mmCIF file of C-alpha atoms in Angstrom:
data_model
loop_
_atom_site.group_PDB
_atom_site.id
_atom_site.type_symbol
_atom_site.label_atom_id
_atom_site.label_comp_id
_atom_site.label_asym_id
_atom_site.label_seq_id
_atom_site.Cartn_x
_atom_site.Cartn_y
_atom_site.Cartn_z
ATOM 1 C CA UNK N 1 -10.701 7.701 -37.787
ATOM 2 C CA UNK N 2 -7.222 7.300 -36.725
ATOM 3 C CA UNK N 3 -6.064 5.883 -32.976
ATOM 4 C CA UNK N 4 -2.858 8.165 -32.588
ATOM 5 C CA UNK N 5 -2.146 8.407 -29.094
ATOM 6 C CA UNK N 6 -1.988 11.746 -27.490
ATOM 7 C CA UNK N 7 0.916 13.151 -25.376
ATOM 8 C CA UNK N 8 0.503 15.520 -22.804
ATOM 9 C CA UNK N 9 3.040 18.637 -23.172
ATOM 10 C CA UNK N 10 4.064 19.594 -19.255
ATOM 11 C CA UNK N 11 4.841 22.762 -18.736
ATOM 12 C CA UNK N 12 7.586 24.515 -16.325
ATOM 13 C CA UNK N 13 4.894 26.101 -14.674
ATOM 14 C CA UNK N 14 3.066 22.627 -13.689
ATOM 15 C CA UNK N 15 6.665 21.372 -12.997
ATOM 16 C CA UNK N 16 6.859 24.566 -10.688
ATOM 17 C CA UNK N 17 3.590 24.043 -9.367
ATOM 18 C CA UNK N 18 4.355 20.527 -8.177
ATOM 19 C CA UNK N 19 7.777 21.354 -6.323
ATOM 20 C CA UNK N 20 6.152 24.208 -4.613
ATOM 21 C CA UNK N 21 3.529 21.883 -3.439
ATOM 22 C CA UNK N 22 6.040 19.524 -2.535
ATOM 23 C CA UNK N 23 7.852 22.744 -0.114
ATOM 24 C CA UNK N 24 4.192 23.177 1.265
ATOM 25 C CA UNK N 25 3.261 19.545 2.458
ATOM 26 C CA UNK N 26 7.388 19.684 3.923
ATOM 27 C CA UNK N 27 6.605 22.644 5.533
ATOM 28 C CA UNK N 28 3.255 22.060 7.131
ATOM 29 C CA UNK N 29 4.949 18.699 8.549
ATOM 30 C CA UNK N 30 7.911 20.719 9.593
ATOM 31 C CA UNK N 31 5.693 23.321 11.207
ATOM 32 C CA UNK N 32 3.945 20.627 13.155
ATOM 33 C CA UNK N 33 7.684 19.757 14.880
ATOM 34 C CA UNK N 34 9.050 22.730 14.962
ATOM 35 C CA UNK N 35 5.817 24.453 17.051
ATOM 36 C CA UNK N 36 6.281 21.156 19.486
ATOM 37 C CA UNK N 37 6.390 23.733 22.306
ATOM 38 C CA UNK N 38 3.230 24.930 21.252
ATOM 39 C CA UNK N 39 -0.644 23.593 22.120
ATOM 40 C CA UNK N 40 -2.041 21.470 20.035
ATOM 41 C CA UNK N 41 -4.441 23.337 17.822
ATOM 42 C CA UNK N 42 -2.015 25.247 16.597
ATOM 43 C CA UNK N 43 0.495 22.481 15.418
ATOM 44 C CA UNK N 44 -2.567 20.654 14.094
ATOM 45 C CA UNK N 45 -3.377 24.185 12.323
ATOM 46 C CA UNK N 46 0.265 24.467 11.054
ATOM 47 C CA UNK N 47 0.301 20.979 9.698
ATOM 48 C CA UNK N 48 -3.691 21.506 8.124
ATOM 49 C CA UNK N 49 -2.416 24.792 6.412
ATOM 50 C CA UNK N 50 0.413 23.341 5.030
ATOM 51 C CA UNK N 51 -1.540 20.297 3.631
ATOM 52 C CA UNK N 52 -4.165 22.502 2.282
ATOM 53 C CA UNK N 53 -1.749 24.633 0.436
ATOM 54 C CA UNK N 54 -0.035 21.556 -1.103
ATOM 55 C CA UNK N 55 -3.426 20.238 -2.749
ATOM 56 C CA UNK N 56 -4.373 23.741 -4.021
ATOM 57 C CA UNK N 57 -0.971 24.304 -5.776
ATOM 58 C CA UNK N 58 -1.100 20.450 -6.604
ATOM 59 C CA UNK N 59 -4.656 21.086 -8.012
ATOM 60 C CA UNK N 60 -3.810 23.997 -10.218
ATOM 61 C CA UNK N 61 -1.427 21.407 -12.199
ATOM 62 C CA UNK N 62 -2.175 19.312 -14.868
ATOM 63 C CA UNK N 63 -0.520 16.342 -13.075
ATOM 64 C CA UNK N 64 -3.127 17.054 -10.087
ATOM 65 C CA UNK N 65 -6.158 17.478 -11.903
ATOM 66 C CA UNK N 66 -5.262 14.077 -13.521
ATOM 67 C CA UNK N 67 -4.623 12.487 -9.885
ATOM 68 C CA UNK N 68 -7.552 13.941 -8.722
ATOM 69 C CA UNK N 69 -9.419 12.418 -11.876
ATOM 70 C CA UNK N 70 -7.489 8.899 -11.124
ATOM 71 C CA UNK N 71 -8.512 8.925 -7.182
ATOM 72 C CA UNK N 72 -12.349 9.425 -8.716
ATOM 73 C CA UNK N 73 -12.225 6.856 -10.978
ATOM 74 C CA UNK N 74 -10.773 4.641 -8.471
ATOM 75 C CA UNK N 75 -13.585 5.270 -5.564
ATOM 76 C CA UNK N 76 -16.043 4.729 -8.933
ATOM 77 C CA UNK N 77 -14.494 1.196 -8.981
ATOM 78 C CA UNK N 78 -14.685 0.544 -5.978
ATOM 79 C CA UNK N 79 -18.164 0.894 -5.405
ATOM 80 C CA UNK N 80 -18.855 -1.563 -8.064
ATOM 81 C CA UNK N 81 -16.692 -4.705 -6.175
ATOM 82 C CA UNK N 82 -18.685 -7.258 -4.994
ATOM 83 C CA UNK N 83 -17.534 -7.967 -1.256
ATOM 84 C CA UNK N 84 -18.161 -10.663 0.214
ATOM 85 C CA UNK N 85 -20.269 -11.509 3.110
ATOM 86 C CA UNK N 86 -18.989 -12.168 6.588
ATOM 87 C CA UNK N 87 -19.954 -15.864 6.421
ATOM 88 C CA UNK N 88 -18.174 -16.181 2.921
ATOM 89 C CA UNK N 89 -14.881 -13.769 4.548
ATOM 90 C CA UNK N 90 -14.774 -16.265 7.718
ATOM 91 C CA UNK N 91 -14.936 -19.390 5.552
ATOM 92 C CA UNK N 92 -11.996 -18.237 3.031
ATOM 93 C CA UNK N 93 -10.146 -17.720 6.766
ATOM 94 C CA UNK N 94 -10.497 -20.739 7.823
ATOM 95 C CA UNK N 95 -9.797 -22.705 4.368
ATOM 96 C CA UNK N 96 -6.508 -20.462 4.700
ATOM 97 C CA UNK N 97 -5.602 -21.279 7.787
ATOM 98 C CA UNK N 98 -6.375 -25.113 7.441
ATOM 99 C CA UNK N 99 -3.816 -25.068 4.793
ATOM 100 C CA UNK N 100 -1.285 -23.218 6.440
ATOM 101 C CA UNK N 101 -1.729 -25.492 9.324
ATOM 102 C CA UNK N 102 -1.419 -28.658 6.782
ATOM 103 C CA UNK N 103 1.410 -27.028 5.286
ATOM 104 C CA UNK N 104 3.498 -26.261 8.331
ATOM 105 C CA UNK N 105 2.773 -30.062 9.698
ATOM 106 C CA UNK N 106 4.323 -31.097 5.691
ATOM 107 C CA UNK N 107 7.199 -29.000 6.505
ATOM 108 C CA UNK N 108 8.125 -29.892 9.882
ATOM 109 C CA UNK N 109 7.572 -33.463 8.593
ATOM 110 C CA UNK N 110 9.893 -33.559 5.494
ATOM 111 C CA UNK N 111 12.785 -31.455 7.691
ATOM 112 C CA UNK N 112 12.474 -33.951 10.370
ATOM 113 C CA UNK N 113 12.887 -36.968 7.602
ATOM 114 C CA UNK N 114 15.968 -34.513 5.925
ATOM 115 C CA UNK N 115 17.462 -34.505 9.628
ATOM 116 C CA UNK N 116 16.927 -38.393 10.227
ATOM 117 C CA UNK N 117 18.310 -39.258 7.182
ATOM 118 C CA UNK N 118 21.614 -36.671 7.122
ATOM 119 C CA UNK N 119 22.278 -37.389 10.459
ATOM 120 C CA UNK N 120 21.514 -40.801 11.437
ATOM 121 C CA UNK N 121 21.687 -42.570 8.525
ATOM 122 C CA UNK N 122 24.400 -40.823 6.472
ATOM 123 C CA UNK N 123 26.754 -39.447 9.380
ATOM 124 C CA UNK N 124 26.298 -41.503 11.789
ATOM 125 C CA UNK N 125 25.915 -38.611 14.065
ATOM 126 C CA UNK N 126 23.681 -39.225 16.903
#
């Protein structure tokens, strides 16, 4: 068995395919502005339409199909993470903000030290 990777060959027609989706999601936004005088429904329809038409054209496309397969794969994975429980999510919080809170007193600290011993000891200033 040999591991020779594959390459995907794209077309002009998926190339096609993508740009005209492209001019559909544009115009569906566009649409939504351009009916601002309109009611609602039908800017919401204009801006629906448009969106649909760019992930059916998008769809058709081997680039799309492989998003499409991507976005699946991803949801898949994220079913599988492990979340963590609210106790566990409000005691991460708090470690995180003890340490900011320890870091920001270090900080003000050392700059205060930095401006006592530029100023007062080194330049005389004060």
């Amino acid at each position: 068995m040999s591991n020779h990777p594959v390459q995907t060959v794209n077309t002009s027609g998926d190339k096609i395919k993508i740009a005209l989706a492209i001019v559909a999601l544009v115009a569906g936004i566009a649409g939504f502005y351009v009916l601002a005088g309109q009611s609602t429904p039908v800017r919401a329809a204009a801006l629906v339409v448009g969106l649909l038409a760019a992930l059916l054209l998008a769809w058709t496309s081997t680039q799309g199909r492989g998003f499409i397969g991507f976005a699946k794969e991803s949801v898949r994975e994220t079913k599988k993470v492990v979340w963590p429980t609210r106790k566990e999510a409000m005691q991460m919080t708090a470690i995180v903000f003890a340490f900011v809170l320890v870091m920001a007193i270090f900080l003000w600290g050392a700059d205060k030290l930095l401006e006592f011993v530029l100023y007062d000891l080194i330049l005389g200033w004060k």
